[in-house]
mmCIF file of C-alpha atoms and ligand atoms in Angstrom:
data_model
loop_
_atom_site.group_PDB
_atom_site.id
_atom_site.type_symbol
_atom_site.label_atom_id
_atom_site.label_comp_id
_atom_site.label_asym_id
_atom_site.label_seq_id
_atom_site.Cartn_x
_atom_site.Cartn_y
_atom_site.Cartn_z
ATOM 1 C CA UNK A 45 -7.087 4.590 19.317
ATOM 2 C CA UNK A 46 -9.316 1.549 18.254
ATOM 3 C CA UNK A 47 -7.201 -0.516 16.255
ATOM 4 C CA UNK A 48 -8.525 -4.185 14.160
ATOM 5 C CA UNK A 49 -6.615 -6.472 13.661
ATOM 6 C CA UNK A 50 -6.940 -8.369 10.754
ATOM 7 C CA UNK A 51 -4.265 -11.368 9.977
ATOM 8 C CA UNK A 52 -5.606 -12.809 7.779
ATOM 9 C CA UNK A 53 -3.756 -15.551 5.366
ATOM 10 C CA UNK A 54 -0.135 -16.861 4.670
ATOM 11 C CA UNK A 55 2.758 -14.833 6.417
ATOM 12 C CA UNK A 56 -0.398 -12.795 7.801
ATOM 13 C CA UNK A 57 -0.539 -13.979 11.418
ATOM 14 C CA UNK A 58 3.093 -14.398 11.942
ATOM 15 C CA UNK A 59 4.297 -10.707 10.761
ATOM 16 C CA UNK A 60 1.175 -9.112 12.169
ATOM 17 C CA UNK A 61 2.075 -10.989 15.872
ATOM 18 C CA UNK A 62 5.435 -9.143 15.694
ATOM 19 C CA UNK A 63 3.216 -5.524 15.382
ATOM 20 C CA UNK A 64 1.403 -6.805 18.169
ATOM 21 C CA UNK A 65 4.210 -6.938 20.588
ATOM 22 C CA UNK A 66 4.851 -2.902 19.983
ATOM 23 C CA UNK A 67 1.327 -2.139 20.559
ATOM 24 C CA UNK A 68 1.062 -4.012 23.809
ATOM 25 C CA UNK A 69 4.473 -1.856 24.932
ATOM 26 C CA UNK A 70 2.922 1.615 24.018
ATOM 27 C CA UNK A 71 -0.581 0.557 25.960
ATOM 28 C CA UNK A 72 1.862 -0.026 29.097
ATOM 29 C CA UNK A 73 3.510 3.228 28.530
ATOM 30 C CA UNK A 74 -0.302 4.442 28.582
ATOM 31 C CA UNK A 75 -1.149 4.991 25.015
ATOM 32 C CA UNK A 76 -5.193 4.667 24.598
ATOM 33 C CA UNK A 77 -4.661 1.595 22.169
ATOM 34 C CA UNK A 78 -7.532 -0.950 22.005
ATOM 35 C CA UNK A 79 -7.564 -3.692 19.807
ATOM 36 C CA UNK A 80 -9.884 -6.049 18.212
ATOM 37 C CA UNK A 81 -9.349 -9.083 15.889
ATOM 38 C CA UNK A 82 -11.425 -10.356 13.197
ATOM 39 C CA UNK A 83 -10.981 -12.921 10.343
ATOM 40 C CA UNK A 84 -10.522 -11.941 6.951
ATOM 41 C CA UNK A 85 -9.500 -13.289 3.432
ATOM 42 C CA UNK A 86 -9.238 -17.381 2.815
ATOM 43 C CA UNK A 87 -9.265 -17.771 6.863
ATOM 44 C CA UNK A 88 -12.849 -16.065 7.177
ATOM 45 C CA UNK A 89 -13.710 -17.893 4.003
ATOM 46 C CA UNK A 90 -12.863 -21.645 6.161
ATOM 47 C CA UNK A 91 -14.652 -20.130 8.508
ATOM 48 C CA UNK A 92 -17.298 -18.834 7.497
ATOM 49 C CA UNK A 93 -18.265 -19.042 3.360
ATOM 50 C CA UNK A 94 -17.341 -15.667 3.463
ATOM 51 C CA UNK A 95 -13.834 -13.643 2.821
ATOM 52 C CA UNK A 96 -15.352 -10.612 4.429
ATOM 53 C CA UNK A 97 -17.933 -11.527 6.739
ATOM 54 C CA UNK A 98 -20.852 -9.084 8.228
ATOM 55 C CA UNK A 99 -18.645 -9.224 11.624
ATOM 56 C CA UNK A 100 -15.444 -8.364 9.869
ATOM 57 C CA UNK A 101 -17.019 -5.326 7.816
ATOM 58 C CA UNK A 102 -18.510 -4.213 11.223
ATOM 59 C CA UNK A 103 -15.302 -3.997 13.512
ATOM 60 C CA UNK A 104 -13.775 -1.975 10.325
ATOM 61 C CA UNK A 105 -16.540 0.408 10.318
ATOM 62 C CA UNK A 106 -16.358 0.508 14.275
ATOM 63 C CA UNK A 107 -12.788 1.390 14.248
ATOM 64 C CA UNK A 108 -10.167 4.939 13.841
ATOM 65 C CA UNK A 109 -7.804 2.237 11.743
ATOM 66 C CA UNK A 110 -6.901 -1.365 10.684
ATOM 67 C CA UNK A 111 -3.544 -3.246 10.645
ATOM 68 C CA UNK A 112 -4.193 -5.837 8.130
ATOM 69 C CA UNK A 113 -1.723 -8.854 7.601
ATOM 70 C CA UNK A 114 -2.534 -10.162 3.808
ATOM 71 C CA UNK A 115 -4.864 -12.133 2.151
ATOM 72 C CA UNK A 116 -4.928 -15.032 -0.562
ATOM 73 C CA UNK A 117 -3.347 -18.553 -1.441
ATOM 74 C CA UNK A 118 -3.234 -20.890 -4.088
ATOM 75 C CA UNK A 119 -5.503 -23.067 -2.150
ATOM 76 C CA UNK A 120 -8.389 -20.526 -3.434
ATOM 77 C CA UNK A 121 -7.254 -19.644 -6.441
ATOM 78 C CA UNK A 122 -10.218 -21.912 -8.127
ATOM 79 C CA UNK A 123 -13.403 -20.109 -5.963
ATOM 80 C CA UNK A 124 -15.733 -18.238 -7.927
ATOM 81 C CA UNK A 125 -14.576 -14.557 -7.624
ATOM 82 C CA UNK A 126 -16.616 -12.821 -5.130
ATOM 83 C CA UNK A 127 -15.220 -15.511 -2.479
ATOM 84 C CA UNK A 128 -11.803 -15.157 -3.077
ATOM 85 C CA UNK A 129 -10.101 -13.681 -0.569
ATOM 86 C CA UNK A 130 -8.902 -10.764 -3.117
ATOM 87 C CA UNK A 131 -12.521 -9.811 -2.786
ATOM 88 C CA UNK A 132 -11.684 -9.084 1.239
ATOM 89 C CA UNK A 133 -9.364 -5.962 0.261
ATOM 90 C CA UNK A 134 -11.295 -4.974 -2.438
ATOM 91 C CA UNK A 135 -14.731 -4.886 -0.771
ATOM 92 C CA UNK A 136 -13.034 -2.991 2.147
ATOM 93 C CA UNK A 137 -11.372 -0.681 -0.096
ATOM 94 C CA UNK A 138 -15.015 0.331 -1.442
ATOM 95 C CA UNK A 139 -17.090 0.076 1.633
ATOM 96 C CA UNK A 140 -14.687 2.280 3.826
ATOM 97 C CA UNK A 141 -13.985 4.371 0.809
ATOM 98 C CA UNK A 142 -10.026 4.282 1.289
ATOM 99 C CA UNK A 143 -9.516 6.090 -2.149
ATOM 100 C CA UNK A 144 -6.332 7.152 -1.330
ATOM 101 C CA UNK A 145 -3.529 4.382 -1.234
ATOM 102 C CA UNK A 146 -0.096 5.834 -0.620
ATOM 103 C CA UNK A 147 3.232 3.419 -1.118
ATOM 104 C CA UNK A 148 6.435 4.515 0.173
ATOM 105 C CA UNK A 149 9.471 3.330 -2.402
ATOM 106 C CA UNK A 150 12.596 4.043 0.165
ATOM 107 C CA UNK A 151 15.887 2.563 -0.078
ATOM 108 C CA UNK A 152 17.146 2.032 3.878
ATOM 109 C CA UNK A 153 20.506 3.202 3.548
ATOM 110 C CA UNK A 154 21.394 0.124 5.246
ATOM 111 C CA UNK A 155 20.057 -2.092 2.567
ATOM 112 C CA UNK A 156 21.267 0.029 -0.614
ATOM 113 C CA UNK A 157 22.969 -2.872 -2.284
ATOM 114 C CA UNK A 158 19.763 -5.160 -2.087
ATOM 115 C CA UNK A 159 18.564 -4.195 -4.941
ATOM 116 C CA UNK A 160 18.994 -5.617 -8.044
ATOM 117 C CA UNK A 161 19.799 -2.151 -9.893
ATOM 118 C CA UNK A 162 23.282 -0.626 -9.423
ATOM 119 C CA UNK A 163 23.480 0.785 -6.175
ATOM 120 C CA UNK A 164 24.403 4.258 -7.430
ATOM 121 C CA UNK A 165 21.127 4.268 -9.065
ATOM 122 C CA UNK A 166 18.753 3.714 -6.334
ATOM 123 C CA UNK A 167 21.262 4.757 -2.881
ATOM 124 C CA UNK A 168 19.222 7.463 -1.439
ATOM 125 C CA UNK A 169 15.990 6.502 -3.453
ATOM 126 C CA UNK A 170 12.840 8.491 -1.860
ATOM 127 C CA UNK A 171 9.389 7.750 -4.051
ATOM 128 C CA UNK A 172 6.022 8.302 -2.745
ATOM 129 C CA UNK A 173 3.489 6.699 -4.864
ATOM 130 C CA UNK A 174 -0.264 7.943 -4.584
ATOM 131 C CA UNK A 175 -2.781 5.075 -6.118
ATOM 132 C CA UNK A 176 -6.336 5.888 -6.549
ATOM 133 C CA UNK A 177 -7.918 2.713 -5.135
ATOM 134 C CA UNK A 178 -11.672 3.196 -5.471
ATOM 135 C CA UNK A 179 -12.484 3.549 -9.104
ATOM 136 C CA UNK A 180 -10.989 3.146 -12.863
ATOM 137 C CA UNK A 181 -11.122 -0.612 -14.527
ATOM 138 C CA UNK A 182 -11.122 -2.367 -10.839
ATOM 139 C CA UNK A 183 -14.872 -1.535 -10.409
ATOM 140 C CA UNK A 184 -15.889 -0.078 -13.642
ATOM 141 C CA UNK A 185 -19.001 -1.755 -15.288
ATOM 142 C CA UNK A 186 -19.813 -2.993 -17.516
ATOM 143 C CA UNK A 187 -17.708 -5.982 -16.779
ATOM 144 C CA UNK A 188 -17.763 -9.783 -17.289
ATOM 145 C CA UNK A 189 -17.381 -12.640 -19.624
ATOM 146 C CA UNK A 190 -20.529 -13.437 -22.022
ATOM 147 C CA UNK A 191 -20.919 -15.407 -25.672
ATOM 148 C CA UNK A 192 -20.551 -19.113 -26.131
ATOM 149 C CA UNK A 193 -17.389 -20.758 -26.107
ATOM 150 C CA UNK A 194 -15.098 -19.942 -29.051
ATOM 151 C CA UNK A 195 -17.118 -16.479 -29.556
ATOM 152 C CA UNK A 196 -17.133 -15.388 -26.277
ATOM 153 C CA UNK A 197 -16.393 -11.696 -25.325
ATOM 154 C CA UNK A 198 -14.874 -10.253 -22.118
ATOM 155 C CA UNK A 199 -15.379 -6.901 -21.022
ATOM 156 C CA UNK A 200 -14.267 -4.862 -18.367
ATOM 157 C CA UNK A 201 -14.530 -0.513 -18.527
ATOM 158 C CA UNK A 202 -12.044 1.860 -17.232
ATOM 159 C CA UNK A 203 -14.068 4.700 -15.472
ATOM 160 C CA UNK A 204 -13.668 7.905 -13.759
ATOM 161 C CA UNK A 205 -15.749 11.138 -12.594
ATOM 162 C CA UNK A 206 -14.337 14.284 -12.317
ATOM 163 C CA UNK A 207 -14.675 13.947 -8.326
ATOM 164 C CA UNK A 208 -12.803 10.796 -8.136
ATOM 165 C CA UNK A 209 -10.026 12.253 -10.227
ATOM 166 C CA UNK A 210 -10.146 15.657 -8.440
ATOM 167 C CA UNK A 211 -10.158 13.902 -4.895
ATOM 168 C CA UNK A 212 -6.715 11.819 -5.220
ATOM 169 C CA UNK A 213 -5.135 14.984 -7.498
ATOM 170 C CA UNK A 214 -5.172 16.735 -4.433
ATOM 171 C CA UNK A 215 -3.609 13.905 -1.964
ATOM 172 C CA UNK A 216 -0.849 14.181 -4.713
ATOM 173 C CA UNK A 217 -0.861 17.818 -4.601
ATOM 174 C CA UNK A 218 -0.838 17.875 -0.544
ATOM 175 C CA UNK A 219 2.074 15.159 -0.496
ATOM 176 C CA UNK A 220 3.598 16.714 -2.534
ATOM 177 C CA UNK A 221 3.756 20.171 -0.792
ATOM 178 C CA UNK A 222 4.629 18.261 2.475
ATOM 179 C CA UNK A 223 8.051 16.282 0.948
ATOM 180 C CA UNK A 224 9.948 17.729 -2.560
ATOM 181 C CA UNK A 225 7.271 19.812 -4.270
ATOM 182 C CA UNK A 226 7.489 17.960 -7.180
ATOM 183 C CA UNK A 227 4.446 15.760 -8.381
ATOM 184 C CA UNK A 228 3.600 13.493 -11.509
ATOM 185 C CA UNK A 229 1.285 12.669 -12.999
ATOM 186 C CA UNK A 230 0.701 9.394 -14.689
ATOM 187 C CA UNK A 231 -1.881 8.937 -17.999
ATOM 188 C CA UNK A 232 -2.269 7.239 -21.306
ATOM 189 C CA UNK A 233 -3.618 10.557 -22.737
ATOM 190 C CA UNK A 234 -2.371 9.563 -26.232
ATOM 191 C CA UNK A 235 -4.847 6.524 -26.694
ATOM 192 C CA UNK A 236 -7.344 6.812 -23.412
ATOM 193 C CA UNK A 237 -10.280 9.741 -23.093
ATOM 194 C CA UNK A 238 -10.631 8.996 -19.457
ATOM 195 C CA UNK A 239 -6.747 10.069 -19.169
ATOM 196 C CA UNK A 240 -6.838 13.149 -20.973
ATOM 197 C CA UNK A 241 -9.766 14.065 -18.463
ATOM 198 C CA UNK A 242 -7.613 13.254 -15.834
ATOM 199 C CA UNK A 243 -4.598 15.319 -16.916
ATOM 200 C CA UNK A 244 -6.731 18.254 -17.795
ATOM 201 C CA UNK A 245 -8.150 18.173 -13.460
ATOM 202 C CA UNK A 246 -4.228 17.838 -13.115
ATOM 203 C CA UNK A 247 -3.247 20.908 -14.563
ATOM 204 C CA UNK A 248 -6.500 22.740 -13.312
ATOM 205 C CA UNK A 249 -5.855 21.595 -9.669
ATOM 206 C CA UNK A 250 -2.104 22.734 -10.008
ATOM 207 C CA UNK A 251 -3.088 26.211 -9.972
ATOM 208 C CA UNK A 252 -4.220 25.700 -6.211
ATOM 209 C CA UNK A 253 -0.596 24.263 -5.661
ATOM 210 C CA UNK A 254 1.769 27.326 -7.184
ATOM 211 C CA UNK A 255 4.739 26.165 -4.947
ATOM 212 C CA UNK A 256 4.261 22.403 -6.643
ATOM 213 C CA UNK A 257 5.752 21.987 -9.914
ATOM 214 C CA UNK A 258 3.616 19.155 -11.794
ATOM 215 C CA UNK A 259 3.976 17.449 -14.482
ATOM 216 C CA UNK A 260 3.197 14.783 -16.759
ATOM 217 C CA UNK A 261 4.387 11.517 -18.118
ATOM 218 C CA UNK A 262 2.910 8.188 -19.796
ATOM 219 C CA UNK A 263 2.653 5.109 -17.637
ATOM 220 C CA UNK A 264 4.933 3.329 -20.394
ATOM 221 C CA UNK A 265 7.436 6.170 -20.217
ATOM 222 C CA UNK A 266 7.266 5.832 -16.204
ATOM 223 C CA UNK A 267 7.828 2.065 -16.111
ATOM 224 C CA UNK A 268 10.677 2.756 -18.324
ATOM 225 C CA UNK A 269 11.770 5.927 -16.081
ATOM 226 C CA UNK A 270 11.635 4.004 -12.539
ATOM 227 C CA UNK A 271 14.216 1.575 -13.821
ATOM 228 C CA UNK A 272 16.486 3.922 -15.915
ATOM 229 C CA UNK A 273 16.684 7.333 -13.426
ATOM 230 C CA UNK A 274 13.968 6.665 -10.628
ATOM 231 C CA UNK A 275 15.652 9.438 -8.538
ATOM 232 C CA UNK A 276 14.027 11.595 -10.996
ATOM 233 C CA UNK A 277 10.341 11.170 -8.868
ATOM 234 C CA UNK A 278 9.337 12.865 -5.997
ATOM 235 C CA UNK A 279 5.664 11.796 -5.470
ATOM 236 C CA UNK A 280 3.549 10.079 -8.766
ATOM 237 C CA UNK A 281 -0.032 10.098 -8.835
ATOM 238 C CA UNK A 282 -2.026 7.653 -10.556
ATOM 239 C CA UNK A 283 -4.874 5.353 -11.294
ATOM 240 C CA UNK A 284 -5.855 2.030 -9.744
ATOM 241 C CA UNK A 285 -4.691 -0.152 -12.340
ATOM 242 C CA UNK A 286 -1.466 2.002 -13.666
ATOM 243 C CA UNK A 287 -1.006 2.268 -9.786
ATOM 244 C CA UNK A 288 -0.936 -1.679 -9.072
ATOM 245 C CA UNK A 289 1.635 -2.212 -11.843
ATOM 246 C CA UNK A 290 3.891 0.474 -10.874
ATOM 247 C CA UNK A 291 3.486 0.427 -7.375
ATOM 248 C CA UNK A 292 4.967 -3.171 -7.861
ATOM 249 C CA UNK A 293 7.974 -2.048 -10.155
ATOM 250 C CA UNK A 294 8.958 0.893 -7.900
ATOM 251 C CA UNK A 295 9.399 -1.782 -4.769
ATOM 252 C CA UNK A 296 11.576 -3.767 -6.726
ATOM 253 C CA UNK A 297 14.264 -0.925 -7.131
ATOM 254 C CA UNK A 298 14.370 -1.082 -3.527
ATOM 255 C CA UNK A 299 15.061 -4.628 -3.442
ATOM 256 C CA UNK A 300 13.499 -5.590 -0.395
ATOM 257 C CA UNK A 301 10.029 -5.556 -0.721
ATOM 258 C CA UNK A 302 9.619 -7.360 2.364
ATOM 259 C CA UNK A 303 10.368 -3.479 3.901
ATOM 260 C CA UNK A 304 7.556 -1.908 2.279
ATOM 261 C CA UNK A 305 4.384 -0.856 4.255
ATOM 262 C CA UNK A 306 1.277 1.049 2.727
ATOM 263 C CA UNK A 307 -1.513 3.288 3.704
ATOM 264 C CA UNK A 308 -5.028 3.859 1.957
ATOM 265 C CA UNK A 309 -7.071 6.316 3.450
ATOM 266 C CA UNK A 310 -10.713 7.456 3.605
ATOM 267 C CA UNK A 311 -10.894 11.189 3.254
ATOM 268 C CA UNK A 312 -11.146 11.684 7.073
ATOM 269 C CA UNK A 313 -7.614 10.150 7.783
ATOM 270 C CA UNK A 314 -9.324 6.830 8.951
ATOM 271 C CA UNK A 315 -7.350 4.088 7.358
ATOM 272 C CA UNK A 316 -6.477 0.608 5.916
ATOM 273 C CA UNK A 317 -2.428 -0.038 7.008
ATOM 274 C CA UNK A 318 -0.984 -2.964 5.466
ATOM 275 C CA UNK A 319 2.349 -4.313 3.785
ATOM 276 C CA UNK A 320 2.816 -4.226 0.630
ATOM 277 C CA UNK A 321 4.064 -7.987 -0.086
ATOM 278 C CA UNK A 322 1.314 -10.402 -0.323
ATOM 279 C CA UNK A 323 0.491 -13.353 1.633
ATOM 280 C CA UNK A 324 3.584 -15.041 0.623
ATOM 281 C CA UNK A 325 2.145 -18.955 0.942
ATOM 282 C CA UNK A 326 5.542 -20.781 0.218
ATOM 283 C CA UNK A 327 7.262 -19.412 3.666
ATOM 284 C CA UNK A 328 4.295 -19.100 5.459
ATOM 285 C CA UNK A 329 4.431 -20.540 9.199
ATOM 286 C CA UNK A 330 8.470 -21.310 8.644
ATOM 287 C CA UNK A 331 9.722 -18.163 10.688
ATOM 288 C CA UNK A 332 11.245 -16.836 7.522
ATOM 289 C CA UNK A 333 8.716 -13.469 6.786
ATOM 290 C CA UNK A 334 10.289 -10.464 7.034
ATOM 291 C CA UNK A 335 8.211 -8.307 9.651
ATOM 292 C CA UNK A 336 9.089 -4.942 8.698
ATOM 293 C CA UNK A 337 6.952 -4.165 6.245
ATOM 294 C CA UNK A 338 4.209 -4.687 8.836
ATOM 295 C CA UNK A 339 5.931 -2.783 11.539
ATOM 296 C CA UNK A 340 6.576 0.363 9.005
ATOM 297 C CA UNK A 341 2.785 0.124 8.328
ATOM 298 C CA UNK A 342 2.373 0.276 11.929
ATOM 299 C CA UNK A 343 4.024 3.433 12.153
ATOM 300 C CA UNK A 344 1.956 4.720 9.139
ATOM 301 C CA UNK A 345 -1.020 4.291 11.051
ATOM 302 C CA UNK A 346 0.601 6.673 14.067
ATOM 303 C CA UNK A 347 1.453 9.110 11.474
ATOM 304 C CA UNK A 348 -1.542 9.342 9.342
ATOM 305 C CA UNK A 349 -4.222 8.438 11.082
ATOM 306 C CA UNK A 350 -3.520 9.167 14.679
ATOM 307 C CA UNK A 351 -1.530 11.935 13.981
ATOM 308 C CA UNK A 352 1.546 10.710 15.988
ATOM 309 C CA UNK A 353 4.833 11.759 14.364
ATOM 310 C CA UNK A 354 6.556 11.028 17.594
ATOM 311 C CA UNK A 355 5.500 7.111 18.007
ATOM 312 C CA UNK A 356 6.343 6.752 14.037
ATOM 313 C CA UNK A 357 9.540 8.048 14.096
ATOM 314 C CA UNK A 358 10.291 6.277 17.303
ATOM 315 C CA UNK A 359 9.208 2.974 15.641
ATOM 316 C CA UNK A 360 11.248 3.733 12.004
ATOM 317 C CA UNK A 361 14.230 4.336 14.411
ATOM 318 C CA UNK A 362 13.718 0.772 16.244
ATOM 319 C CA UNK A 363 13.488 -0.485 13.137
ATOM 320 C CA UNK A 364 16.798 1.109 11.631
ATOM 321 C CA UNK A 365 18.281 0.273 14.335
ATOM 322 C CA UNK A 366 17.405 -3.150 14.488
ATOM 323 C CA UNK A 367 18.790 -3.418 10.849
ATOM 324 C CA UNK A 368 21.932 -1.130 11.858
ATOM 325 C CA UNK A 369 22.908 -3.871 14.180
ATOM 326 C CA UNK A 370 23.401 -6.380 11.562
ATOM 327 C CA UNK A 371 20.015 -8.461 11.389
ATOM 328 C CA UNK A 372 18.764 -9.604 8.454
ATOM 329 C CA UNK A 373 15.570 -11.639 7.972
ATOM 330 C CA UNK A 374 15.883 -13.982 4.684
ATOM 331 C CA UNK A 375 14.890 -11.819 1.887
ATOM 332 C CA UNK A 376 17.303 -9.030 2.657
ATOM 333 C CA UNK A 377 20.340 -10.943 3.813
ATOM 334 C CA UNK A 378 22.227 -11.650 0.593
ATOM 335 C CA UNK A 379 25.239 -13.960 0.670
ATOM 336 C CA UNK A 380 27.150 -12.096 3.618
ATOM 337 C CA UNK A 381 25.175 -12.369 6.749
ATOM 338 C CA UNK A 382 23.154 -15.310 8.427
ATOM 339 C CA UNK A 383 19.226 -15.012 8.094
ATOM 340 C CA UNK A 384 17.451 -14.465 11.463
ATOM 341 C CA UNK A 385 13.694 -15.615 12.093
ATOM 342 C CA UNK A 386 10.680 -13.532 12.080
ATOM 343 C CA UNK A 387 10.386 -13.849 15.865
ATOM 344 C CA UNK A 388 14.385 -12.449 16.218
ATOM 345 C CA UNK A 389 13.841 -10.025 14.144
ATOM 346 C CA UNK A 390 10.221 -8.990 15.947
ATOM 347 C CA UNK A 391 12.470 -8.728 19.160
ATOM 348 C CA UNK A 392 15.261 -6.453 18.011
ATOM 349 C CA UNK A 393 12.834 -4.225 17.399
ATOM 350 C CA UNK A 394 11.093 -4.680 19.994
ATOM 351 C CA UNK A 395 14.165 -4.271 22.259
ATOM 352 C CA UNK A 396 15.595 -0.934 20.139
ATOM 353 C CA UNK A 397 12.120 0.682 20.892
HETATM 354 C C1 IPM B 590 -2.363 -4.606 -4.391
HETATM 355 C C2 IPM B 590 -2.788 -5.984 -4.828
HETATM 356 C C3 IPM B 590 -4.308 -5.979 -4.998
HETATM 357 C C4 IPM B 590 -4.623 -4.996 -6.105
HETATM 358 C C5 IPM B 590 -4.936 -7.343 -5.285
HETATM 359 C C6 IPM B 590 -4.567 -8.353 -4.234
HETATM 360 C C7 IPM B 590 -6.424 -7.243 -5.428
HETATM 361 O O1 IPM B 590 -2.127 -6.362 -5.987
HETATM 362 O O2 IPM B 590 -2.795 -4.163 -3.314
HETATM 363 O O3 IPM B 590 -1.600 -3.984 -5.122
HETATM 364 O O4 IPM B 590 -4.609 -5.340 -7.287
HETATM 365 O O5 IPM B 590 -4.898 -3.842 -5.775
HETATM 366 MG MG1 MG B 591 -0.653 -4.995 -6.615
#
């Protein structure tokens, strides 16, 4: 199991050193785990010009999966584009192909009244979210900003192939099969071409998937679905772009977003594992970050990748039953309990495991 590590900026370091301490126990139990770290984002930028360096891009390539921290900060907000540190995630996204970005919405029932929907609306919430990551108006060209000022004209293209579409229709479809047999679809059919081509794959795919009942909804109507009934969704695929925004909103109704982790995957199960919540700048390096997120992405990585149900649900029980036992890092402590530090709550799980 050749692991990279990549920290990278903000809460980065701190959440991913809490991940760290699980992998070091499961290499002592004898797991074949071997790490390697490498910078990435604004930190490989200071050090190097670059936010994904040659050396970087190579370890990636070298490895079976990454555990990647987060990336960005105000401080290089002003760089020209292709050295922010956005670029980092983005260029790995395309160079390792991870098309397939899947993003758990799961309301611990520990932490049902986090949220800041009614708790009988989200208590028992269980959404998988399947984002295409590779394609659509994040890479589509022609892009860019041209004319003089005052008549100038910005243009960016929302683009798919049949492939592309076909390729993360049947993630959905295999998710799907494996949790409630129920998938959505999102589109904009009514105003978009590129959306009624990817509803029509949809419903050809689906007859590959007779024991999945799909269907389809609007991204509008969805955003306005997620808030009013989001029990309603089983697993929703979508697009890059209609996944970023809704991938966002379905967090929310779990209210701790700080508990989120991700996977995107290439289509050999090799994978980028990461948590959800960005960089976070303002707490960063103050023992507040919630490390979670990162440790549930850790246990993505057993499940998905290394095909180890039995660490991941060993390290999602840790991890309930660090929160069973009453610690709370900042973001999910409400008024009630005291706020522990990134490093206590690191250790509970830790010590649970
Ligand atoms: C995400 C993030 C990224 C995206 C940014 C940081 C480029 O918002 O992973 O959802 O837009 O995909
Ligand atoms: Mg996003």
């Amino acid at each position: 199991m050749k692991i990279a590590l990549l920290a990278g900026d903000g809460i980065g370091p701190e959440i991913l050193a809490e991940a760290k301490k699980i992998l070091e126990i499961l290499r002592k139990e004898g797991q074949p785990i071997e790490t390697e770290e490498a910078l990435v984002g604004g930190a490989a930028y200071d050090a190097t010009g670059e936010p994904l360096p040659a050396k970087t891009l190579d370890l990636v390539k070298r490895s079976d999966a990454v555990l990647f921290g987060a990336v960005g900060g105000p401080r290089y907000d002003t760089l020209p584009r292709d050295k922010r540190p956005e670029k980092a995630i983005l260029g790995l996204r395309k160079e390792c192909d991870f098309f397939a970005n899947l993003r758990p919405a799961t309301v611990f029932p520990e932490l049902a009244d986090a949220s800041t929907l009614k708790a009988e609306v989200v208590s028992g919430l269980d959404i998988m979210i399947v984002r295409e990551l590779t394609g659509d108006i994040y890479f589509g060209q022609p892009r860019g900003v041209s004319g003089n000022k005052g008549e100038r004209v910005g243009i960016n293209t929302m683009h798919y192939t049949e492939p592309q579409i076909r390729r993360i229709l049947h993630v959905g479809f295999k998710t799907a099969r494996a949790r409630g047999k129920q998938l959505t679809s999102i589109d904009k059919m009514n105003v978009l071409e590129t959306t009624q081509l990817w509803r029509d794959v949809a419903d050809e795919i689906a007859r590959d998937y007779p024991d999945v009942r799909l269907s389809h909804m609007l991204v509008d109507n969805c955003a306005m679905q997620l808030v009013r009934n989001p029990r309603q969704f089983d697993v929703v695929v979508t697009g890059n772009m209609f996944g970023d925004i809704l991938s966002d909103e379905a967090s929310m109704l779990t209210g701790s977003i700080g508990m989120l982790p991700s996977a995107s995957l290439d289509a050999n199960g090799k994978g980028l594992y990461e948590p959800i919540h960005g960089s976070a700048p303002d707490i960063a390096g103050k023992g507040l970050a919630n490390p979670l997120a990162m440790i549930l992405s850790m246990a993505m990585m057993f499940r998905y990748t290394f095909q180890r149900a039995d660490i991941a649900d060993r390290i999602e029980k840790a991890v309930r039953a660090a929160l069973a036992s009453g610690l709370r890092t900042a973001d999910i402590a409400g008024t009630k309990s005291k706020p522990v530090t990134t490093t206590e709550m690191g250790s509970a799980v830790v010590k649970a495991l």
